[in-house]
Coordinates of C-alpha atoms and ligand atoms in Angstrom, one line a residue:
X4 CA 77.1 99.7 114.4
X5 CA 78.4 99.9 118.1
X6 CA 80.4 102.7 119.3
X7 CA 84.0 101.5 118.7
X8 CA 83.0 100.6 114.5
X9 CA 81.3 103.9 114.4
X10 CA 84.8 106.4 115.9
X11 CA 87.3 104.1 113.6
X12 CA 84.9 105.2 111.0
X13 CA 84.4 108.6 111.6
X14 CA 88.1 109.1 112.5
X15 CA 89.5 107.2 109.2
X16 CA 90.4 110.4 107.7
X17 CA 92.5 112.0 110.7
X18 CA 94.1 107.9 110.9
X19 CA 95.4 108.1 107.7
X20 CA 96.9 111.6 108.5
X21 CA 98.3 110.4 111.5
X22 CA 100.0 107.3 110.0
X23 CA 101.4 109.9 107.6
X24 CA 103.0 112.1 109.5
X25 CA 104.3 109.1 111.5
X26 CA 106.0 107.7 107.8
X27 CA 107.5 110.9 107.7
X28 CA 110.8 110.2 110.2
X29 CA 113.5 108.3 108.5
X30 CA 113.4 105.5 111.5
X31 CA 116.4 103.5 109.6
X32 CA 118.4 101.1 112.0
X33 CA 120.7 99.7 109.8
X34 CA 122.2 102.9 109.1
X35 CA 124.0 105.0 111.5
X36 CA 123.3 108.4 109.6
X37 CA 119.6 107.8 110.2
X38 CA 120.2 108.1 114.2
X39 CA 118.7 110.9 115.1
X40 CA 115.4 110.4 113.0
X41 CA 115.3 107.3 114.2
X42 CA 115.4 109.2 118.0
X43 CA 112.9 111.2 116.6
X44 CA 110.5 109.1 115.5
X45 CA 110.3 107.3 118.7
X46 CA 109.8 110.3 120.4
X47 CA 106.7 111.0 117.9
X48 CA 105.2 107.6 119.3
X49 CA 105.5 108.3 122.9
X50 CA 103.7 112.0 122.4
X51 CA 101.6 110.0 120.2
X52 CA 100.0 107.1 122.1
X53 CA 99.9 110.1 125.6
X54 CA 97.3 111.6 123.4
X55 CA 95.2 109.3 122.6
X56 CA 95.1 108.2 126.7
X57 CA 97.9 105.3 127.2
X58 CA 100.6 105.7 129.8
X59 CA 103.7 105.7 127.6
X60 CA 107.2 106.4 128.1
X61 CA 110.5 106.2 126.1
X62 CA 113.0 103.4 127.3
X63 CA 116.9 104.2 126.6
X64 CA 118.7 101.1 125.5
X65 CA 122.4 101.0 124.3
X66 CA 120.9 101.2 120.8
X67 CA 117.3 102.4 119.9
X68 CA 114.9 103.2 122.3
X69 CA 112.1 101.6 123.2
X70 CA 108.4 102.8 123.7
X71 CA 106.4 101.3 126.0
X72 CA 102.6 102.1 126.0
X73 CA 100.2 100.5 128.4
X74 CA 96.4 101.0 128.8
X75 CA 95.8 103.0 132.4
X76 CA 95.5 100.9 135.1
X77 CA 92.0 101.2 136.6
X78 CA 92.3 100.6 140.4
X79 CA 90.8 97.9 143.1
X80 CA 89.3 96.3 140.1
X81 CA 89.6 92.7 139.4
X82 CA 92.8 91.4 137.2
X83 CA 92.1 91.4 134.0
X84 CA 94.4 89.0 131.5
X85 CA 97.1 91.2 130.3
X86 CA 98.6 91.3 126.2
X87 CA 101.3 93.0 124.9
X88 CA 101.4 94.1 121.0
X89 CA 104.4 94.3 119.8
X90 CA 105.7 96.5 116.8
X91 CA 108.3 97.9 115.4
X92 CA 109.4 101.6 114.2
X93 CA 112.4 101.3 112.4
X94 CA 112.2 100.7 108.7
X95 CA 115.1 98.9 106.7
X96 CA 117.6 101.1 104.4
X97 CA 115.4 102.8 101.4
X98 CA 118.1 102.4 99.1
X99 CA 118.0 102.1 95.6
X100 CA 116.6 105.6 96.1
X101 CA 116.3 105.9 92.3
X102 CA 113.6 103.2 91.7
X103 CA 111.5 105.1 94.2
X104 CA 108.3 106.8 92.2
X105 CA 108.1 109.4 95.2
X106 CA 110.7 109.8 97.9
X107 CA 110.6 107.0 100.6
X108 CA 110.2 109.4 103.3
X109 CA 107.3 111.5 102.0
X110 CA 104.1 109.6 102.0
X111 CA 102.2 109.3 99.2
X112 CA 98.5 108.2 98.9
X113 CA 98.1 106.8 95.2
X114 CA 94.3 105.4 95.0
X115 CA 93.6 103.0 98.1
X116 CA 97.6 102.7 99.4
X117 CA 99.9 105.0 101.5
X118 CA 103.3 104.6 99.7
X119 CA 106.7 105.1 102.0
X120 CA 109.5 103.1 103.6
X121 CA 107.5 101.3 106.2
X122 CA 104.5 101.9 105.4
X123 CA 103.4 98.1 105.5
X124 CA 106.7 97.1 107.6
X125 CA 105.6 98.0 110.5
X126 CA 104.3 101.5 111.2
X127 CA 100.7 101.1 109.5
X128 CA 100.2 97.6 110.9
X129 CA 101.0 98.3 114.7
X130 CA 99.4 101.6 114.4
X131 CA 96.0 99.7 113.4
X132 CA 96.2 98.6 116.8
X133 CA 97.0 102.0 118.4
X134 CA 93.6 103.0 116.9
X135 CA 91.7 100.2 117.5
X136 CA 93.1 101.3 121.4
X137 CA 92.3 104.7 120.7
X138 CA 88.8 103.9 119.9
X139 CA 88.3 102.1 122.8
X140 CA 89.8 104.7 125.5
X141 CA 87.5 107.4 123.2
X142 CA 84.5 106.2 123.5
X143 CA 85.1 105.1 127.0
X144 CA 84.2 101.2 126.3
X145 CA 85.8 99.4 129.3
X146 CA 88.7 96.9 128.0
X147 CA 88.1 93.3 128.8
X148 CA 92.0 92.9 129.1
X149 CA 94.8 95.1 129.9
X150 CA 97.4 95.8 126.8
X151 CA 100.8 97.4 126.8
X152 CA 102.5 98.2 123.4
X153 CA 106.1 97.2 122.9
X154 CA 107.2 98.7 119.8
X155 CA 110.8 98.7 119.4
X156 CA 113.6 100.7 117.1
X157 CA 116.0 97.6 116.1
X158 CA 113.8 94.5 114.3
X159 CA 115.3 95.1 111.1
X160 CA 118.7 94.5 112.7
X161 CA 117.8 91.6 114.9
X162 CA 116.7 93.2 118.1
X163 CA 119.7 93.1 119.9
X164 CA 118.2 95.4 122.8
X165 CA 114.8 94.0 123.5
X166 CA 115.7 90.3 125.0
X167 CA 117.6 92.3 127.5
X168 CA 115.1 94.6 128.1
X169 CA 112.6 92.1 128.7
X170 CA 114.4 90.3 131.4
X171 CA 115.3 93.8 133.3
X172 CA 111.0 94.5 132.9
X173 CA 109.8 90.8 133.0
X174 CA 107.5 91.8 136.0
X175 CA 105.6 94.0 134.6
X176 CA 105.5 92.4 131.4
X177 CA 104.3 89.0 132.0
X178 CA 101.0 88.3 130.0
X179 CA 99.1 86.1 128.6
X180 CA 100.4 86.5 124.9
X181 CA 101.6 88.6 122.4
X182 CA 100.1 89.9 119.7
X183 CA 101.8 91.2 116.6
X184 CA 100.9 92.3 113.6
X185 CA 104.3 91.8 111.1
X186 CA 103.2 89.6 108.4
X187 CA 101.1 89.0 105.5
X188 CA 97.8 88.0 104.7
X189 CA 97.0 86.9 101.0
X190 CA 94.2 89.4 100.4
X191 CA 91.1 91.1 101.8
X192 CA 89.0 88.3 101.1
X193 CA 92.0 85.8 102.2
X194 CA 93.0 87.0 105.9
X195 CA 95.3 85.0 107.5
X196 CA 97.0 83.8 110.5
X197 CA 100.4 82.9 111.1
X198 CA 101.6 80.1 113.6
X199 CA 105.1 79.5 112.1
X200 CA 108.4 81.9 111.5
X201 CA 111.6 80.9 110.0
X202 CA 114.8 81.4 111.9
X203 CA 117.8 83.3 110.4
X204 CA 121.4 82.8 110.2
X205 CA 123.6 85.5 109.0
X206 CA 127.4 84.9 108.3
X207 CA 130.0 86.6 105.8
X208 CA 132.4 85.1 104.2
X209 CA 136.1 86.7 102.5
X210 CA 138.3 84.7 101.1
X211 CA 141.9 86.6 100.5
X212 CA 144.0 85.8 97.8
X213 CA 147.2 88.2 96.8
X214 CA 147.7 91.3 99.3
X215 CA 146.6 93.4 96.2
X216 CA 145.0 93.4 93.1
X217 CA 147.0 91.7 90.7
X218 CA 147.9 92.7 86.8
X219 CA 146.2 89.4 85.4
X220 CA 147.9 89.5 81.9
X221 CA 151.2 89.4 84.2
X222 CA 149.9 87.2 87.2
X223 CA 147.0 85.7 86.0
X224 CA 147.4 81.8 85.7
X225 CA 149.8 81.0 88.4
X226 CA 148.2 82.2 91.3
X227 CA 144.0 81.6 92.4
X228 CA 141.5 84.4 91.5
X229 CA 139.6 84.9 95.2
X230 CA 136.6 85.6 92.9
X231 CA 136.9 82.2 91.1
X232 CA 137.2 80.4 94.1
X233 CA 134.3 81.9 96.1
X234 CA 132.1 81.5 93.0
X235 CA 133.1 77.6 92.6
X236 CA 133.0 77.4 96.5
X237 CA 129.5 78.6 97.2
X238 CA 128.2 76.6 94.2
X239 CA 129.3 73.6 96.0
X240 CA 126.7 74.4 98.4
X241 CA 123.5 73.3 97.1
X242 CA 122.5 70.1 94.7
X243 CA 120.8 70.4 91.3
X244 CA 117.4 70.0 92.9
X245 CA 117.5 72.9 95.7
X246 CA 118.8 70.7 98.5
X247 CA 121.4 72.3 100.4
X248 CA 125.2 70.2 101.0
X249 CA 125.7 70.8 104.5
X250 CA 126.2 68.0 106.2
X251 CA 123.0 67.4 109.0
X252 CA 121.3 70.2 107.6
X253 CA 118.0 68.9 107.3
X254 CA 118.2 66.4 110.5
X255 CA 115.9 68.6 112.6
X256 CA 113.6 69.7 110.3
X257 CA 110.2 69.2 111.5
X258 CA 108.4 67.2 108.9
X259 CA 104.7 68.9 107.4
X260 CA 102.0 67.2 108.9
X261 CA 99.2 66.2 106.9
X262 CA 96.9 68.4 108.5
X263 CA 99.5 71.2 107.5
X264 CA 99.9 70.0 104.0
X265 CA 95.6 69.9 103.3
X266 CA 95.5 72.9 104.5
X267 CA 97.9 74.7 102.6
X268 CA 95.7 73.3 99.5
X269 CA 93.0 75.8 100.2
X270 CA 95.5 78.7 100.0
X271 CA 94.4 80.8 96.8
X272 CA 98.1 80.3 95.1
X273 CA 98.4 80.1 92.0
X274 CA 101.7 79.2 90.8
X275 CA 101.8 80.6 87.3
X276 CA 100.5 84.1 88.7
X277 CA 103.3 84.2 91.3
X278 CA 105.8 83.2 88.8
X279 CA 104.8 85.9 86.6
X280 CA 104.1 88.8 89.1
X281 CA 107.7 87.8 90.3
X282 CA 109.4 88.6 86.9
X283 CA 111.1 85.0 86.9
X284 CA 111.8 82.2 84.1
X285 CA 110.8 79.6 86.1
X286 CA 110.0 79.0 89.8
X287 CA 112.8 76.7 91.5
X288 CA 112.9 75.6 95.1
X289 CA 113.7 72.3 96.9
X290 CA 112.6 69.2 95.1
X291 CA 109.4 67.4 96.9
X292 CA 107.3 70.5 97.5
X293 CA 105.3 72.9 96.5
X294 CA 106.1 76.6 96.2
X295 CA 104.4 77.5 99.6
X296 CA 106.4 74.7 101.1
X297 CA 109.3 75.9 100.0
X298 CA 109.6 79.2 101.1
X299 CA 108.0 78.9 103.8
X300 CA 108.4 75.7 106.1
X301 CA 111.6 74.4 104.3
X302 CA 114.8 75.5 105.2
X303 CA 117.1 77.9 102.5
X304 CA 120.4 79.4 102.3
X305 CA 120.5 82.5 100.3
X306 CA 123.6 85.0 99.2
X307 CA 122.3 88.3 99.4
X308 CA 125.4 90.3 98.3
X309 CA 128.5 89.2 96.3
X310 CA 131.1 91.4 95.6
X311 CA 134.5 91.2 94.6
X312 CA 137.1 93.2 92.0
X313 CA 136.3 96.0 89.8
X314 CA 132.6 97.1 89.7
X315 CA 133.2 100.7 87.8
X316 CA 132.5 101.2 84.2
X317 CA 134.6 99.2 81.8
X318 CA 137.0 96.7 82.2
X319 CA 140.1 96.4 84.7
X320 CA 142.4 93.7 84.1
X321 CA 143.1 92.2 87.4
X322 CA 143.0 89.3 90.1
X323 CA 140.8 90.8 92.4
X324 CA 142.4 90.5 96.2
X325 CA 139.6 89.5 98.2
X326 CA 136.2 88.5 97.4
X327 CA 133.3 88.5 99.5
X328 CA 129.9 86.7 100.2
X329 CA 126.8 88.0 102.4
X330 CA 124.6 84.8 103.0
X331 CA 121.9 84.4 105.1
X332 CA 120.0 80.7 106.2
X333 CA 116.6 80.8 106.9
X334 CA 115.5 77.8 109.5
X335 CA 112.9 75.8 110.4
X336 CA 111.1 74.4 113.6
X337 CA 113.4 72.7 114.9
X338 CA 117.1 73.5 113.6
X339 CA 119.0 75.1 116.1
X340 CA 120.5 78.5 114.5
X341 CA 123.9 77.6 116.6
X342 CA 123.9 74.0 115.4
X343 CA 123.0 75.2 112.2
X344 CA 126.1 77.8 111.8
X345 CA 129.2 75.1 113.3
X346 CA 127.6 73.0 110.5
X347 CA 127.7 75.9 107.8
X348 CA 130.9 77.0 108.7
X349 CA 133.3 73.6 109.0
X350 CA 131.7 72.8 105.7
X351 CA 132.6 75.9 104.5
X352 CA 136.0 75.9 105.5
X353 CA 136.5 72.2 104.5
X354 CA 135.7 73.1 101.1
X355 CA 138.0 75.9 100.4
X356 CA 141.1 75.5 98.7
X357 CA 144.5 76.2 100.1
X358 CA 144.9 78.5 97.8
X359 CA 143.3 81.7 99.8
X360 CA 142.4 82.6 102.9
X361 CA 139.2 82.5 104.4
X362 CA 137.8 84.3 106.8
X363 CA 134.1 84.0 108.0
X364 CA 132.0 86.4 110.8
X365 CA 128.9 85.5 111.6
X366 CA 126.2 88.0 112.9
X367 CA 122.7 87.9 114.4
X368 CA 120.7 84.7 114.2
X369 CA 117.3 84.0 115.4
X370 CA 115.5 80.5 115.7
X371 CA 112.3 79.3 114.1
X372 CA 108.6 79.5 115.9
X373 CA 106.2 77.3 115.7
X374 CA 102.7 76.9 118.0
X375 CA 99.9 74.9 117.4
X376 CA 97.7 76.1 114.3
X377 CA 94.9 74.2 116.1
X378 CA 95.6 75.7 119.6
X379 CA 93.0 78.4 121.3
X380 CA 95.8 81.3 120.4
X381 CA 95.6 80.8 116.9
X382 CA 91.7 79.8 117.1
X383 CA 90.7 83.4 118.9
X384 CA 92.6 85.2 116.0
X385 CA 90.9 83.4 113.4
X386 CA 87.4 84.7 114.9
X387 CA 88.7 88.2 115.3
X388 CA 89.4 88.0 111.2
X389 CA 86.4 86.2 110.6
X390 CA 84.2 89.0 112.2
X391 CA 86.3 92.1 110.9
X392 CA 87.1 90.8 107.4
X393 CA 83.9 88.6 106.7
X394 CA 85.8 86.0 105.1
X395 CA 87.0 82.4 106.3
X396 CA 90.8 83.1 107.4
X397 CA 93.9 80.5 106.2
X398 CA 96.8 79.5 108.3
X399 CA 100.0 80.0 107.0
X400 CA 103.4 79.9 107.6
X401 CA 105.3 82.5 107.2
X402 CA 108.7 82.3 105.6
X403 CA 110.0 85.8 107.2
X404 CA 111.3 85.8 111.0
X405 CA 111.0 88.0 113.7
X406 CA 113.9 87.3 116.1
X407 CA 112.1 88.5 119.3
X408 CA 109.0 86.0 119.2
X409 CA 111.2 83.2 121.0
X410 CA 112.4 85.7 123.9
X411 CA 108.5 86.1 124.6
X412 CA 108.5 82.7 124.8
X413 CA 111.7 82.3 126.8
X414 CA 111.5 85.3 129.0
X415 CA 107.6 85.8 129.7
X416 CA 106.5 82.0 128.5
X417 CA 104.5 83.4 126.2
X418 CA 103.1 82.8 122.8
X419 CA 102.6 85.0 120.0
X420 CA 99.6 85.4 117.9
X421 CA 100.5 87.0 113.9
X422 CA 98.1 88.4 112.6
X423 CA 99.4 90.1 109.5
X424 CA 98.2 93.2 107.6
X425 CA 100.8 93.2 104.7
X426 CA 99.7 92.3 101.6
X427 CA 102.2 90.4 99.7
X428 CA 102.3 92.9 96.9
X429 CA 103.0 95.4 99.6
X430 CA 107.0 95.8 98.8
X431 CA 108.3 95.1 102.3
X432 CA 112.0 96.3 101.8
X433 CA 111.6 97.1 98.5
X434 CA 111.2 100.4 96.3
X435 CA 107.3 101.9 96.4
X436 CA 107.0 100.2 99.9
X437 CA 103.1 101.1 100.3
X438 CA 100.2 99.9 102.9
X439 CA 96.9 99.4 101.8
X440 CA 93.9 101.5 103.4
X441 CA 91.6 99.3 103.2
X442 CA 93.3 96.6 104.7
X443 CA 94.3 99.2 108.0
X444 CA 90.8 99.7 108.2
X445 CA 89.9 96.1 108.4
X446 CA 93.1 95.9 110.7
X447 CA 91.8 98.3 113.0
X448 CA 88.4 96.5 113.0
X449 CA 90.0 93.4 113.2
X450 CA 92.0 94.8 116.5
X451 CA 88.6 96.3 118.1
X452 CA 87.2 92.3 117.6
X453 CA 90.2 90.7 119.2
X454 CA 90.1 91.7 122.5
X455 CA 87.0 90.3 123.6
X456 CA 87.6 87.1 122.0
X457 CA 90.7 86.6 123.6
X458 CA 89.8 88.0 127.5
X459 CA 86.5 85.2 126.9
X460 CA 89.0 82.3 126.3
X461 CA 92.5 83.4 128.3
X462 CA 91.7 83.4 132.0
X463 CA 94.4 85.8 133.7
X464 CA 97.3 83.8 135.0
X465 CA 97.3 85.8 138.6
X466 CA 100.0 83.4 140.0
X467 CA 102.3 83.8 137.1
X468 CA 101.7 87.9 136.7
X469 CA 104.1 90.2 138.3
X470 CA 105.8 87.8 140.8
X471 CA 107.6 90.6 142.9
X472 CA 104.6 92.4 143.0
X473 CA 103.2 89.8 144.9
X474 CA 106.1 89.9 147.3
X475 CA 104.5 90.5 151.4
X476 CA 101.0 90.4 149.7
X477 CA 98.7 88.0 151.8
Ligands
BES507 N1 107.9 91.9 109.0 C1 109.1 91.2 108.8 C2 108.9 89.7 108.9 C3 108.3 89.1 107.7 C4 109.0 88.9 106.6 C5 107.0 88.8 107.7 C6 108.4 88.5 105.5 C7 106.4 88.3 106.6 C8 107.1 88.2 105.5 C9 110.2 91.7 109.7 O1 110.2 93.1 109.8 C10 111.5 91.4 109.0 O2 111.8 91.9 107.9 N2 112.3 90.6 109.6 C11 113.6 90.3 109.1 C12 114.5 89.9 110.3 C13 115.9 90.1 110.2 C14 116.3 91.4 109.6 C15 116.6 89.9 111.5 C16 113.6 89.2 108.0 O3 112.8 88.3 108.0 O4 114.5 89.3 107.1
MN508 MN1 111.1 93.9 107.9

């Protein structure tokens, strides 16, 4: 066992305290009440990475801060290639706080998982990292690379700060690639990594009828119900076989290569057991593919909220006067979220009646990712998984998003490597969130491996790194 394996596994214990006591703040973004815990937390993480030996320091934004964390520098020695790892400490709303077995903000270890409100999404993955670094500055094993730790306080609302943030800090920035840890992985003898995201589009619809509810025994029958109308509208917007109505929806939708498509076969899914462990009927999804093409490299439009008229106990005879409709599209390599959103909303509005008013906003959106599942990125992850988790590791695509991975792209041209530690049992913004021990010690390992691998195949990009630096140098 060499050094680094032997301190994650003497220190497992004190980890799992750590990540604990980390679980502990209430690092909500969504919710302004959770402000200051959310302050707090991030505060934690700066005090937190100091101690185990990274330079760290708490960025102000106009929302959440940011905390930056960067291995020291070692001086007049040669550049080394450069990664960030990217994270994220804010958790989404815990709410329904009833299903919860244990409250969301006291961690509770049940058997082999930590259970709490970001557990899995994202303290316990991008803290496996933190370790990994921990174990490496511990037992004084020189780093083949040089790392610095983004983790941000606003994911689960889009990350409106960071894109910013990178530009302003795009010097000292620039790397070679990022690497995140903010997906799944099938199992622990199924690692996996990821080298596709779906995009998001996020709009909310209202259509007004009457400027109040309305007696319906008096009313009802000569003027429209708002609720009727959404309901009839929004079922206009998909086909009896899952395909969606908007017109040029699907033109840039990258097709599945067969290469993708073979590959997917090896995937240990069984259809029957995800049906069941989901609590559905029947499984439905977009005619032509296969469950794991569907939710993950097809595109979807979803209503996540609905509300409209009286939702007390009992009945209330009325027209309703407004009714509303949260809906989110999730995109795919290469639909343009802006494209995608005219499209959405001129269908939208052709197809409402003149009968009500409608009015749409639209908030964040975020476009799909996509590199090359046969490029050396995704190749050096794949060994680092092999090694830590002695098992061959799949390529997926992941149907979730993470809006920030094309800024990287944009800002610092560079790619992102997922290598995800949630299982997909975990709960991710669900009641009983948890985060499996076992998998955050392969993660740690997994982390440890990486490094190496990816300083042997990534020469530094000197000409590209820090170009003000360079300014007046020879
Ligand atoms: N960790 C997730 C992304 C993810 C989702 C990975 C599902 C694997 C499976 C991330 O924290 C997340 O939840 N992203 C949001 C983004 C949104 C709120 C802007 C998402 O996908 O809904
Ligand atoms: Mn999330």
């Amino acid at each position: 066992m060499n050094p680094i394996e032997s301190y994650l596994r003497r220190h497992h214990r004190r980890f799992v305290k750590e990540l604990c006591e980390y679980l502990r703040f209430p690092s909500v973004s969504a919710d302004e009440r959770y402000r200051k815990g959310t302050a707090i937390c991030a505060r934690w993480l700066v005090e937190h990475c100091r101690k185990i030996g990274l330079e760290a320091e708490l960025c102000r934004t106009d929302g959440n801060p940011i905390v930056l964390a960067r291995t020291p520098r070692r001086r007049n020695s040669r550049p080394l290639p450069h990664y960030l790892v990217y994270g994220h400490y804010d958790v989404q709303p815990p709410e329904p706080l009833d299903l919860w077995q244990s409250p969301p903000f006291q961690p509770r270890i049940v058997g082999r998982s930590v259970f709490a409100r970001g557990a899995s999404d994202n303290k316990g993955q991008h803290f496996a990292h933190l370790k990994a670094i921990e174990a490496y500055l511990g037992t004084r094993t020189a780093l083949p690379c040089e790392i610095t730790f983004v983790i941000e306080g606003e994911e689960e609302v889009g990350s409106p700060s960071l894109a910013g943030f990178l530009r302003k800090h795009r010097a000292r920035l620039a790397c070679e690639a990022v690497v995140i840890s903010d997906t799944t992985l099938y199992s622990l003898q199924h690692p996996a990594v990821s080298y596709a995201l779906r995009g998001l589009c996020t709009l909310e619809i209202t259509l007004h009828g009457p400027s109040r509810d309305l007696h319906s025994g008096s009313f009802g029958g000569s003027v429209d119900n708002p609720g009727m109308a959404l309901c009839q509208l929004l079922a206009q917007l998909r086909d009896g076989h899952g395909r969606l109505t908007i017109p040029g929806f699907y033109d840039d939708v990258a097709p599945l290569s067969p290469f993708e498509r073979a590959h997917f076969d090896l995937h240990p899914f069984d259809a029957e057991q995800y049906r069941r462990s989901l609590g559905v009927r029947r499984l439905f999804g977009e005619r032509g593919f296969t469950p794991i093409e569907q939710r993950s490299a097809r595109p979807t439009l979803d209503i996540n909220g609905l509300t409209s008229g009286y939702q007390g106990s009992g009945s209330k005879t009325i027209i309703p006067a407004t009714a509303t409709a949260k809906l989110t599209m999730r995109l795919v390599p290469h639909q343009n979220p802006k494209q995608i959103l005219a499209a959405a909303i001129q269908h939208l509005r052709r197809l409402c009646p003149p009968t009500v008013r409608m009015k749409i906003t639209s908030g964040h959106s975020s476009e799909p990712y996509l590199v090359s599942p046969e490029g050396e990125l995704v190749q050096a992850g794949r060994e680092a998984l092999r090694s830590s988790f002695g098992a061959e590791p799949l390529l997926v695509r992941e149907g979730g998003s993470i809006p920030i991975v094309n800024e990287f792209k944009r800002v610092l041209k560079a790619d992102s490597l997922l290598l995800g530690l949630a299982l997909p049992d975990d709960g991710a913004h669900s009641p009983n969130e948890k985060f499996n021990l076992d998998v955050f010690a392969k993660g740690m390992a997994m982390s440890a491996n990486l490094w190496p691998v990816l300083a042997r195949t990534q020469s530094p990009r000197n000409n590209v790194r820090q170009p003000k630096d360079q300014k007046g140098k020879p």
